[in-house]
PDB file of C-alpha atoms in Angstrom:
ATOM      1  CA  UNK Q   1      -2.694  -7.420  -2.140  1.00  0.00           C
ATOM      2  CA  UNK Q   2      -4.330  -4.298  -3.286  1.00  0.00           C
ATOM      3  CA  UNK Q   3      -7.521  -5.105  -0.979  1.00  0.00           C
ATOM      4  CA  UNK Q   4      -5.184  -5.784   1.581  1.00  0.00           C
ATOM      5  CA  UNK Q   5      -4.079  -2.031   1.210  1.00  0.00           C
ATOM      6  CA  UNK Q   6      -7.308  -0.719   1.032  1.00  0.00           C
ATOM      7  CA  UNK Q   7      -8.692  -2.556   4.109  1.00  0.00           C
ATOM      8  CA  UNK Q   8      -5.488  -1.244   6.063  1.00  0.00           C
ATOM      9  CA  UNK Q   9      -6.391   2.759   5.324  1.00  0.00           C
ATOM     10  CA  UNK Q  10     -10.004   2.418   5.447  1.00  0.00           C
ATOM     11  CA  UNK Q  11      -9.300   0.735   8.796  1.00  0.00           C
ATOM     12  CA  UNK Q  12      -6.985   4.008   9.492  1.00  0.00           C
ATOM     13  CA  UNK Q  13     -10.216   6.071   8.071  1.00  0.00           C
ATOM     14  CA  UNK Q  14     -12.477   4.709  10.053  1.00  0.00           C
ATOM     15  CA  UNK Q  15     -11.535   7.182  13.048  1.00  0.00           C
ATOM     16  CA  UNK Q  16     -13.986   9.239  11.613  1.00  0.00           C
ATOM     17  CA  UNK Q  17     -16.971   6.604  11.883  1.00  0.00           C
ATOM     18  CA  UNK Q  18     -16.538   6.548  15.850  1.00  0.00           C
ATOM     19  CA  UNK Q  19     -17.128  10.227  15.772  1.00  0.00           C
ATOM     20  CA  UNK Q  20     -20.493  11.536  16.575  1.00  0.00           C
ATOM     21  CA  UNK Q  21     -22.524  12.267  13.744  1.00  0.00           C
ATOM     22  CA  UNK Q  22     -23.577  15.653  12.726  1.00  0.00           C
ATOM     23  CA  UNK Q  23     -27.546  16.769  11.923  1.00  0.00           C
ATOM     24  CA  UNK Q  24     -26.082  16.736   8.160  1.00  0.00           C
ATOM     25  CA  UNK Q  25     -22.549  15.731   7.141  1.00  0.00           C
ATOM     26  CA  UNK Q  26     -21.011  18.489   5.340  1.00  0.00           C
ATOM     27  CA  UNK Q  27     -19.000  17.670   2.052  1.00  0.00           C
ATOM     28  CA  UNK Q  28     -15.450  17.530   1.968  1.00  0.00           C
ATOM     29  CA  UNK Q  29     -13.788  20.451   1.757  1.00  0.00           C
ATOM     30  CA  UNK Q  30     -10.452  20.900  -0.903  1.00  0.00           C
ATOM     31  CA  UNK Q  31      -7.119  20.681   0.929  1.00  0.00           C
ATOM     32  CA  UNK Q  32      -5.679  24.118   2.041  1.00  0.00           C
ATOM     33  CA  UNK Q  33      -3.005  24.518  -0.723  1.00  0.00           C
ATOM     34  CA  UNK Q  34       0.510  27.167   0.286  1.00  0.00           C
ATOM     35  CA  UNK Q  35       1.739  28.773  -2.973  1.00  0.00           C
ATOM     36  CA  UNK Q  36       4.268  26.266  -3.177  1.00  0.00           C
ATOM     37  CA  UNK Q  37       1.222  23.494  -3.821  1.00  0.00           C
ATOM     38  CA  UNK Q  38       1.904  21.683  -0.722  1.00  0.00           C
ATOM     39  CA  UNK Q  39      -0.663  21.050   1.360  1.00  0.00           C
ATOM     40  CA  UNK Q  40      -1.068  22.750   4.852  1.00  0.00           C
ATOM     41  CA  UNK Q  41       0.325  20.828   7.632  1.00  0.00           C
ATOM     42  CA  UNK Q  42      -2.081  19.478  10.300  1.00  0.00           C
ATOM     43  CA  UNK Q  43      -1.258  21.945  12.932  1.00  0.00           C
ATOM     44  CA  UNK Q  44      -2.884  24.438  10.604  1.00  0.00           C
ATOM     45  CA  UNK Q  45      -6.233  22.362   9.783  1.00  0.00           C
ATOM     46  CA  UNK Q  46      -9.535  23.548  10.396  1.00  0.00           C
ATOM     47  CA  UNK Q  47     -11.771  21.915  12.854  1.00  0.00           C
ATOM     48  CA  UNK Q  48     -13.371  20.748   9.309  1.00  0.00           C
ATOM     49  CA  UNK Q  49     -10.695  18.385   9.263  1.00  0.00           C
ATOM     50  CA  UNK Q  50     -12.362  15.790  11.849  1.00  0.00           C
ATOM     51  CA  UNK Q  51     -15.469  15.491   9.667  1.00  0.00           C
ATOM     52  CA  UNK Q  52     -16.853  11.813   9.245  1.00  0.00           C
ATOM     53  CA  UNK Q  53     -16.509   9.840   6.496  1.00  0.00           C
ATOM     54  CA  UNK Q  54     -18.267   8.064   4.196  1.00  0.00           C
ATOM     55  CA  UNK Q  55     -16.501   4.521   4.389  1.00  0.00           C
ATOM     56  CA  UNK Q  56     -18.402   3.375   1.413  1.00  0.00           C
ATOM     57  CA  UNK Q  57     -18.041   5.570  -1.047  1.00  0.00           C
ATOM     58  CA  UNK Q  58     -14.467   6.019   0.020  1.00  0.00           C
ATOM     59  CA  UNK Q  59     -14.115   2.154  -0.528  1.00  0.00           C
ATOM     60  CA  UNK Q  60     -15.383   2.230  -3.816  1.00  0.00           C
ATOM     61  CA  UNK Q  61     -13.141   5.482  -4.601  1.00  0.00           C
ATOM     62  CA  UNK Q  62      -9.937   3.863  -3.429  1.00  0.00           C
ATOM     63  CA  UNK Q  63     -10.450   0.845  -5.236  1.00  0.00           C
ATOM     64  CA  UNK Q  64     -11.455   2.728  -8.393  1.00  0.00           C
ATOM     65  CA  UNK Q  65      -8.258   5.364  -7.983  1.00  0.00           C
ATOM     66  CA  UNK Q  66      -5.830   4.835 -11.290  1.00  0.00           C
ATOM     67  CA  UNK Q  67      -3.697   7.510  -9.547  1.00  0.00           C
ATOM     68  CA  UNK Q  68      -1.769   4.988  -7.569  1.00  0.00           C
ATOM     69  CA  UNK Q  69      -0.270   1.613  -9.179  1.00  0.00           C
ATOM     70  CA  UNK Q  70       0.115  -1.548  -8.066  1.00  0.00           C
ATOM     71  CA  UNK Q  71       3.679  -1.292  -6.730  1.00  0.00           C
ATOM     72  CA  UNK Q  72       3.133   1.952  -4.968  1.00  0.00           C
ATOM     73  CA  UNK Q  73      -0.282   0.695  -2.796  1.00  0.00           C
ATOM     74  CA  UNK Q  74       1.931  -2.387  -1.953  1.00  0.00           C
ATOM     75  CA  UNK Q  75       4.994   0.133  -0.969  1.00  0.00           C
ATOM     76  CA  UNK Q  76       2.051   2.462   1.065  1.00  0.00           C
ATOM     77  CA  UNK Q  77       0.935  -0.767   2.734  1.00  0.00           C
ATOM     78  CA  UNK Q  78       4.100  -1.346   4.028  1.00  0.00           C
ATOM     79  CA  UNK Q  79       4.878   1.738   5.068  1.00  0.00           C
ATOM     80  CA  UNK Q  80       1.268   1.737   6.722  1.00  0.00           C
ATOM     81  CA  UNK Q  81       1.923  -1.519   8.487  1.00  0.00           C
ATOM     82  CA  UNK Q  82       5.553  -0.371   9.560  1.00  0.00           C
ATOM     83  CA  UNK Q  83       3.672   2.738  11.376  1.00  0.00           C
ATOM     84  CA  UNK Q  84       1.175   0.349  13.151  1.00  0.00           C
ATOM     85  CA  UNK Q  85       3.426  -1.996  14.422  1.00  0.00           C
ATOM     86  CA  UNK Q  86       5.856   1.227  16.180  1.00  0.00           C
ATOM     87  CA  UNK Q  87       2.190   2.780  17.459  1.00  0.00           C
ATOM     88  CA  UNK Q  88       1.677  -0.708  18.389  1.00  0.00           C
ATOM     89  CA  UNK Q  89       5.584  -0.948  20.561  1.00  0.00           C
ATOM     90  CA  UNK Q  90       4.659   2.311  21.670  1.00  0.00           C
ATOM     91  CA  UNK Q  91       1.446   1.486  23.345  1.00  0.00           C
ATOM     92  CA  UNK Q  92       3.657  -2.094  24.821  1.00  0.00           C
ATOM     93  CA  UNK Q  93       6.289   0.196  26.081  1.00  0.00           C
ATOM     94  CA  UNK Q  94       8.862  -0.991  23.887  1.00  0.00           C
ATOM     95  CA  UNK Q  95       9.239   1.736  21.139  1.00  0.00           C
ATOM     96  CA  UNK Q  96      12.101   4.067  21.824  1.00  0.00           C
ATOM     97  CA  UNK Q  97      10.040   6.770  19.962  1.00  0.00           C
ATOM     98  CA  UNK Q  98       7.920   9.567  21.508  1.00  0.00           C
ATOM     99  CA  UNK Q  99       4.132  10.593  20.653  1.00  0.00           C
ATOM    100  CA  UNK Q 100       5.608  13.698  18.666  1.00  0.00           C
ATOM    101  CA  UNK Q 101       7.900  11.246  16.466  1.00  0.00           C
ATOM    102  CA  UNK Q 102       4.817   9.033  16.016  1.00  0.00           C
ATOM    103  CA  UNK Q 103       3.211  12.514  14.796  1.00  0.00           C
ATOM    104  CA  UNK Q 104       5.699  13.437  12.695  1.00  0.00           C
ATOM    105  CA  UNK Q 105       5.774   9.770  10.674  1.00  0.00           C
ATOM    106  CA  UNK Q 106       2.228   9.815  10.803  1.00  0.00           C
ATOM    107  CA  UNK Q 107       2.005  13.504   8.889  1.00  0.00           C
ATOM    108  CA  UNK Q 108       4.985  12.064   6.747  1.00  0.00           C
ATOM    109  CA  UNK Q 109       3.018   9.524   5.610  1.00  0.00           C
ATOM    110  CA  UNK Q 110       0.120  11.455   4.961  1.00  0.00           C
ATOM    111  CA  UNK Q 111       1.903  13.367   2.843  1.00  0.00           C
ATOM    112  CA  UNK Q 112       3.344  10.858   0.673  1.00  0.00           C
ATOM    113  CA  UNK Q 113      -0.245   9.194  -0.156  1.00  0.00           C
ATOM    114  CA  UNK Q 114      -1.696  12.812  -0.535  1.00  0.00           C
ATOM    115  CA  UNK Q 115       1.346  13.337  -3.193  1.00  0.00           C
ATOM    116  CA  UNK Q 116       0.240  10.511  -4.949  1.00  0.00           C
ATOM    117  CA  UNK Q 117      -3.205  11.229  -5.043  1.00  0.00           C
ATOM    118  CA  UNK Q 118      -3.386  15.106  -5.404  1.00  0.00           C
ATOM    119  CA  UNK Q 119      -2.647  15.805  -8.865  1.00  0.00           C
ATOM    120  CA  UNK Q 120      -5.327  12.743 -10.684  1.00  0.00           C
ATOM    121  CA  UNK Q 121      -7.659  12.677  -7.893  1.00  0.00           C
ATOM    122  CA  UNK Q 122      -8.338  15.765  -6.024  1.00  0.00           C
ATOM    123  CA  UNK Q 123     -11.830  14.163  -4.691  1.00  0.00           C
ATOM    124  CA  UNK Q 124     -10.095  11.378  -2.838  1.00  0.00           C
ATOM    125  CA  UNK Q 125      -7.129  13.569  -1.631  1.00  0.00           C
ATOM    126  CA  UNK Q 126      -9.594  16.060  -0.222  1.00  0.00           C
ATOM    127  CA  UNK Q 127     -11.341  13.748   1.337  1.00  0.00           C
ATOM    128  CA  UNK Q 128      -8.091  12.015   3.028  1.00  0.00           C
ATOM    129  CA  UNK Q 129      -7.387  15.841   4.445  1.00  0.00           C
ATOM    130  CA  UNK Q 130     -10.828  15.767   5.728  1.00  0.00           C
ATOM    131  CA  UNK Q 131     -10.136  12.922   7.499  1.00  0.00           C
ATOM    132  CA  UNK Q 132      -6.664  13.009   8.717  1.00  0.00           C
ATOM    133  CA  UNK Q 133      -7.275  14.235  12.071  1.00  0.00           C
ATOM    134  CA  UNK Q 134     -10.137  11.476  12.802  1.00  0.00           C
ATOM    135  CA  UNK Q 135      -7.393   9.035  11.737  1.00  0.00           C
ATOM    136  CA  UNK Q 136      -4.615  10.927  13.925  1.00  0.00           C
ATOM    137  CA  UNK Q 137      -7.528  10.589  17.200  1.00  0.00           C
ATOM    138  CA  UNK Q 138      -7.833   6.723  16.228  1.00  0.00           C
ATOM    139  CA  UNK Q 139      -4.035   6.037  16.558  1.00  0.00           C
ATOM    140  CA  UNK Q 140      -2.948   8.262  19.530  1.00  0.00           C
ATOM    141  CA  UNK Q 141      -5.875   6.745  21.642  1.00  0.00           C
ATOM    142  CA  UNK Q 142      -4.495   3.535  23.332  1.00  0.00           C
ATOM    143  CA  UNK Q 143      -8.163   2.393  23.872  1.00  0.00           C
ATOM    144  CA  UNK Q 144      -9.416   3.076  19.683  1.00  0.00           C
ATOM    145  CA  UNK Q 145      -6.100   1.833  18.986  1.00  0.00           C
ATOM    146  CA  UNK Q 146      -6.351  -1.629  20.261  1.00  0.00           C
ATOM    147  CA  UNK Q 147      -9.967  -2.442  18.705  1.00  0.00           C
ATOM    148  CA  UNK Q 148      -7.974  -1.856  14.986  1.00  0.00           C
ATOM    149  CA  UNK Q 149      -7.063  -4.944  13.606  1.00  0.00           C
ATOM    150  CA  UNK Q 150      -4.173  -5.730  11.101  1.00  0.00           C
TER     151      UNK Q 150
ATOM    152  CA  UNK J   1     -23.755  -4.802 -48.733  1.00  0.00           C
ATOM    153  CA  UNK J   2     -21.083  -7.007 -48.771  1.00  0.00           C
ATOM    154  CA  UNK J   3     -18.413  -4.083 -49.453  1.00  0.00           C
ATOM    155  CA  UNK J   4     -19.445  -2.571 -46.693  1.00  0.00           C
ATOM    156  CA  UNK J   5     -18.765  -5.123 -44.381  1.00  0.00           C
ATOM    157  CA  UNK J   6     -15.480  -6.012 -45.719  1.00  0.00           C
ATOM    158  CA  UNK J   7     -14.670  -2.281 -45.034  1.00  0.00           C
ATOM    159  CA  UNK J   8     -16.034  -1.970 -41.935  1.00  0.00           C
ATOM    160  CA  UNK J   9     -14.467  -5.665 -41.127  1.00  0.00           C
ATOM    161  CA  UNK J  10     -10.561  -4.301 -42.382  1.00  0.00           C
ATOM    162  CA  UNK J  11     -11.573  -0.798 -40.179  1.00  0.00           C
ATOM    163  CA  UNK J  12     -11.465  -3.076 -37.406  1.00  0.00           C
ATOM    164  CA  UNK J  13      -8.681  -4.978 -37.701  1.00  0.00           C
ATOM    165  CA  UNK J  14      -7.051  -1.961 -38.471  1.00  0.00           C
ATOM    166  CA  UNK J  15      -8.104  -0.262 -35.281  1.00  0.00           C
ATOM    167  CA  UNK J  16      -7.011  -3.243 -33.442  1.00  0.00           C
ATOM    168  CA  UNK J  17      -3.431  -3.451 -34.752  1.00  0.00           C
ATOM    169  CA  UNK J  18      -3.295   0.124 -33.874  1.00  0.00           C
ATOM    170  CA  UNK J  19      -4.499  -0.060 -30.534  1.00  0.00           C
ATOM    171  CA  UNK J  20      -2.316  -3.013 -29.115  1.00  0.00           C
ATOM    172  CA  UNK J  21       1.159  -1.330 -29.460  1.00  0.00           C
ATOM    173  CA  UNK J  22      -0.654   1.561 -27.911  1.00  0.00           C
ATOM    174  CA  UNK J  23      -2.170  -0.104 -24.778  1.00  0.00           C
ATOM    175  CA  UNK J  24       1.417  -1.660 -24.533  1.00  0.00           C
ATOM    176  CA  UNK J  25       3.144   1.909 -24.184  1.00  0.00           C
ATOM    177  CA  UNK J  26       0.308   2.708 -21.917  1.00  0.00           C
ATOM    178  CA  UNK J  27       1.221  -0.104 -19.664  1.00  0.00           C
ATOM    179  CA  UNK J  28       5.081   0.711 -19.931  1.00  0.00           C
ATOM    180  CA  UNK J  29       4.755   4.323 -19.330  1.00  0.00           C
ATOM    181  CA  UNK J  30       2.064   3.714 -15.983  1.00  0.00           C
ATOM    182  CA  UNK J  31       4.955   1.308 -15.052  1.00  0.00           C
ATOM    183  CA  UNK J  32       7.462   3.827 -15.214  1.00  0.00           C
ATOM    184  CA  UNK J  33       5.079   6.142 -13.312  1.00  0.00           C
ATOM    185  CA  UNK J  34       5.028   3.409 -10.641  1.00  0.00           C
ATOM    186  CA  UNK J  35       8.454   2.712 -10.173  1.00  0.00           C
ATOM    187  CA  UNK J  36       9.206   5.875  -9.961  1.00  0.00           C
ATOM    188  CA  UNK J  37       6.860   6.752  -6.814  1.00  0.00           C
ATOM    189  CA  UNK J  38       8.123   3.539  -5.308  1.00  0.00           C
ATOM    190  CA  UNK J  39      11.514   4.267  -5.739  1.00  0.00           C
ATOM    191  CA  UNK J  40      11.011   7.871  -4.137  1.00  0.00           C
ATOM    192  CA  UNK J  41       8.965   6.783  -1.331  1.00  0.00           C
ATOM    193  CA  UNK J  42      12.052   4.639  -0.398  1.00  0.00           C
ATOM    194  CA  UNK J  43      13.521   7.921  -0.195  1.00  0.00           C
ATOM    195  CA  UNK J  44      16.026   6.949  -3.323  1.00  0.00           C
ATOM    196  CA  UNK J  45      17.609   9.239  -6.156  1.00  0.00           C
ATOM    197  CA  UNK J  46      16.366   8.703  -9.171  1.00  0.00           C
ATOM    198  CA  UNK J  47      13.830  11.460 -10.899  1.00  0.00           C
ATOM    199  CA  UNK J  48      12.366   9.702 -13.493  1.00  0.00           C
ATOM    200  CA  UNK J  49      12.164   6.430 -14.626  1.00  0.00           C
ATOM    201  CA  UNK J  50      13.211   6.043 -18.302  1.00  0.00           C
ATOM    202  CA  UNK J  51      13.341   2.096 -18.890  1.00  0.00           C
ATOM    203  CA  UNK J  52      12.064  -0.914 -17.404  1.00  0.00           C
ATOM    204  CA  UNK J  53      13.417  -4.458 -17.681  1.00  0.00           C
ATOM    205  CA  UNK J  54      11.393  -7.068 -16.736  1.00  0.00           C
ATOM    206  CA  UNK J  55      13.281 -10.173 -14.970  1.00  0.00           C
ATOM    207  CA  UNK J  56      10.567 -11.897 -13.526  1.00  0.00           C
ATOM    208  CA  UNK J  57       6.549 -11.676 -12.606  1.00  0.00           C
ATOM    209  CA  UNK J  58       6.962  -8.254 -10.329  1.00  0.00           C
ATOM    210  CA  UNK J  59      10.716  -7.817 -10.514  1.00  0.00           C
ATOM    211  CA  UNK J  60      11.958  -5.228 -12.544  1.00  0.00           C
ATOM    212  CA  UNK J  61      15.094  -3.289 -13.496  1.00  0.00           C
ATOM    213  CA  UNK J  62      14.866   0.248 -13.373  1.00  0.00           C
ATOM    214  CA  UNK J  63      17.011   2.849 -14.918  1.00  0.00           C
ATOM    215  CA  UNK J  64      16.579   6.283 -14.005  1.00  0.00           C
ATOM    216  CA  UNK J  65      16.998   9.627 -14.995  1.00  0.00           C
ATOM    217  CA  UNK J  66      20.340  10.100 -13.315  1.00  0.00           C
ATOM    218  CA  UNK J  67      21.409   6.633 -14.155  1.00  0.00           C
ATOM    219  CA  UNK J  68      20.542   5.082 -11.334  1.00  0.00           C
ATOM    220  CA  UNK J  69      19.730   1.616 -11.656  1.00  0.00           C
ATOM    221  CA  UNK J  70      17.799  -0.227  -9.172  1.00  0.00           C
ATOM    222  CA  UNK J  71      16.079  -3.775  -8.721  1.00  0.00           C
ATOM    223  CA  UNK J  72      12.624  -3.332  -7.780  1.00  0.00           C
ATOM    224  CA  UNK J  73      10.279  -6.481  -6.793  1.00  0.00           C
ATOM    225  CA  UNK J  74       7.862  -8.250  -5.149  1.00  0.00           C
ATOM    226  CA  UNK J  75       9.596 -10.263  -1.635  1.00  0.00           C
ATOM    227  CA  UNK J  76       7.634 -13.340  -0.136  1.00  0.00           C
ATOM    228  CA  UNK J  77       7.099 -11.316   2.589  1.00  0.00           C
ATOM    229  CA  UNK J  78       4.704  -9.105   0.361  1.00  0.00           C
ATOM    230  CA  UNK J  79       7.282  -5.990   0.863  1.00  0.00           C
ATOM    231  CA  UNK J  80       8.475  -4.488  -1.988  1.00  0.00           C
ATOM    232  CA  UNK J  81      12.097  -3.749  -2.036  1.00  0.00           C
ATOM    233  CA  UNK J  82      14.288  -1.641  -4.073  1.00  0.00           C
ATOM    234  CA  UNK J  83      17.603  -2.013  -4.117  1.00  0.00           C
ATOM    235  CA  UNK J  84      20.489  -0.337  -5.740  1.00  0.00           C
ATOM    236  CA  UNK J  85      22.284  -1.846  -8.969  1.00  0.00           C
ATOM    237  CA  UNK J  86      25.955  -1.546 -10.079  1.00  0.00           C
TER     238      UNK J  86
END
């Protein structure tokens, strides 16, 4: 169940492996934190945000993360496959939902693992920020969308 | 020689008599931790989670904070569900 998690976001997270590679990938930068120590909503990212990913090492993180239990990756998958199969109505032209409440569940969502995450593993959470927009280009393309499984 | 091992040898049991109630609240309080983010990312009140019952092989009773209680488990589907308690 727990690989079945992982394989679901690293699927999300691999947005950022169909973007073209840079002479040298830059390291992932800390998430932009408000005063209040919530993170900066995407609107605000900086084109940083689209950088690409290393899939491997993020495999190995999210398997090795003790910040999340067992109960809450099985809750995240859920909520992960719930926000698949509405992209996946959307893109059928049966979802009753627009592209801006897709956004808005999507960034929800985000939020909720980055919660989790943030305070016992900074490393991973940054480099979920870092990726978030990759993911967000992977989802609202029809044509990326359909080659995700799951 | 032999003094020294039977030290050494009662250090260890020691340690490990020590060390098993202590992974045990370990487990219980990273339980509590859990239920507790499930709980809220069903969007529930609850705060904390303060006690855990265990009904079943991932079922659980959980009281909270505020006194909510809520069922918590594991549904063939593979969802996990939380429902409120009376």
């Amino acid at each position: 169940m727990e690989v079945a998690w992982i394989a679901v976001l690293l699927l999300l997270m691999a947005g950022g492996a169909h973007q073209p590679a840079p002479a040298s990938t830059p390291a992932p930068k800390p998430p932009t934190r408000q005063t209040t120590g919530t993170v900066t909503p995407p609107a605000a990212a900086s084109p940083s945000a689209t950088a690409p990913l290393d899939l491997d090492l993020l495999e190995q993180r999210l398997r090795a993360t003790r910040s999340i239990g067992f109960f809450t990756k099985v809750t995240l998958k859920n909520q992960i496959d719930d926000l698949l199969d509405l992209f996946r109505d959307y893109y059928r032209g049966k979802a009753k939902v627009t592209m801006k409440d897709l956004r808005r569940r999507f960034d929800l969502l985000m939020m909720k693992v980055l919660s989790l995450l943030q305070d016992e593993d900074q490393e991973l959470a940054s480099a979920i920020v870092a990726s978030r927009e990759a993911i967000w280009a992977l989802l609202a393309d029809p044509k990326a969308f359909a080659t995700l499984k799951g | 020689m032999n003094r020294l091992a039977v030290a050494l040898a009662r250090s260890l049991v020691a340690a490990a008599l020590l060390a098993v109630p202590l992974l045990a609240q370990q487990d219980e309080e990273a339980l509590k931790k859990d239920l507790t983010a499930v709980i809220a990312l069903h969007g529930l009140p609850c705060g904390k989670v303060v006690a855990v019952k265990v009904q079943a092989e991932n079922d659980y009773a959980a009281t909270c904070e505020d006194r909510n209680k809520y069922h918590v488990y594991l549904n063939a589907e593979g969802r996990v569900v939380v429902e409120k308690m009376k």
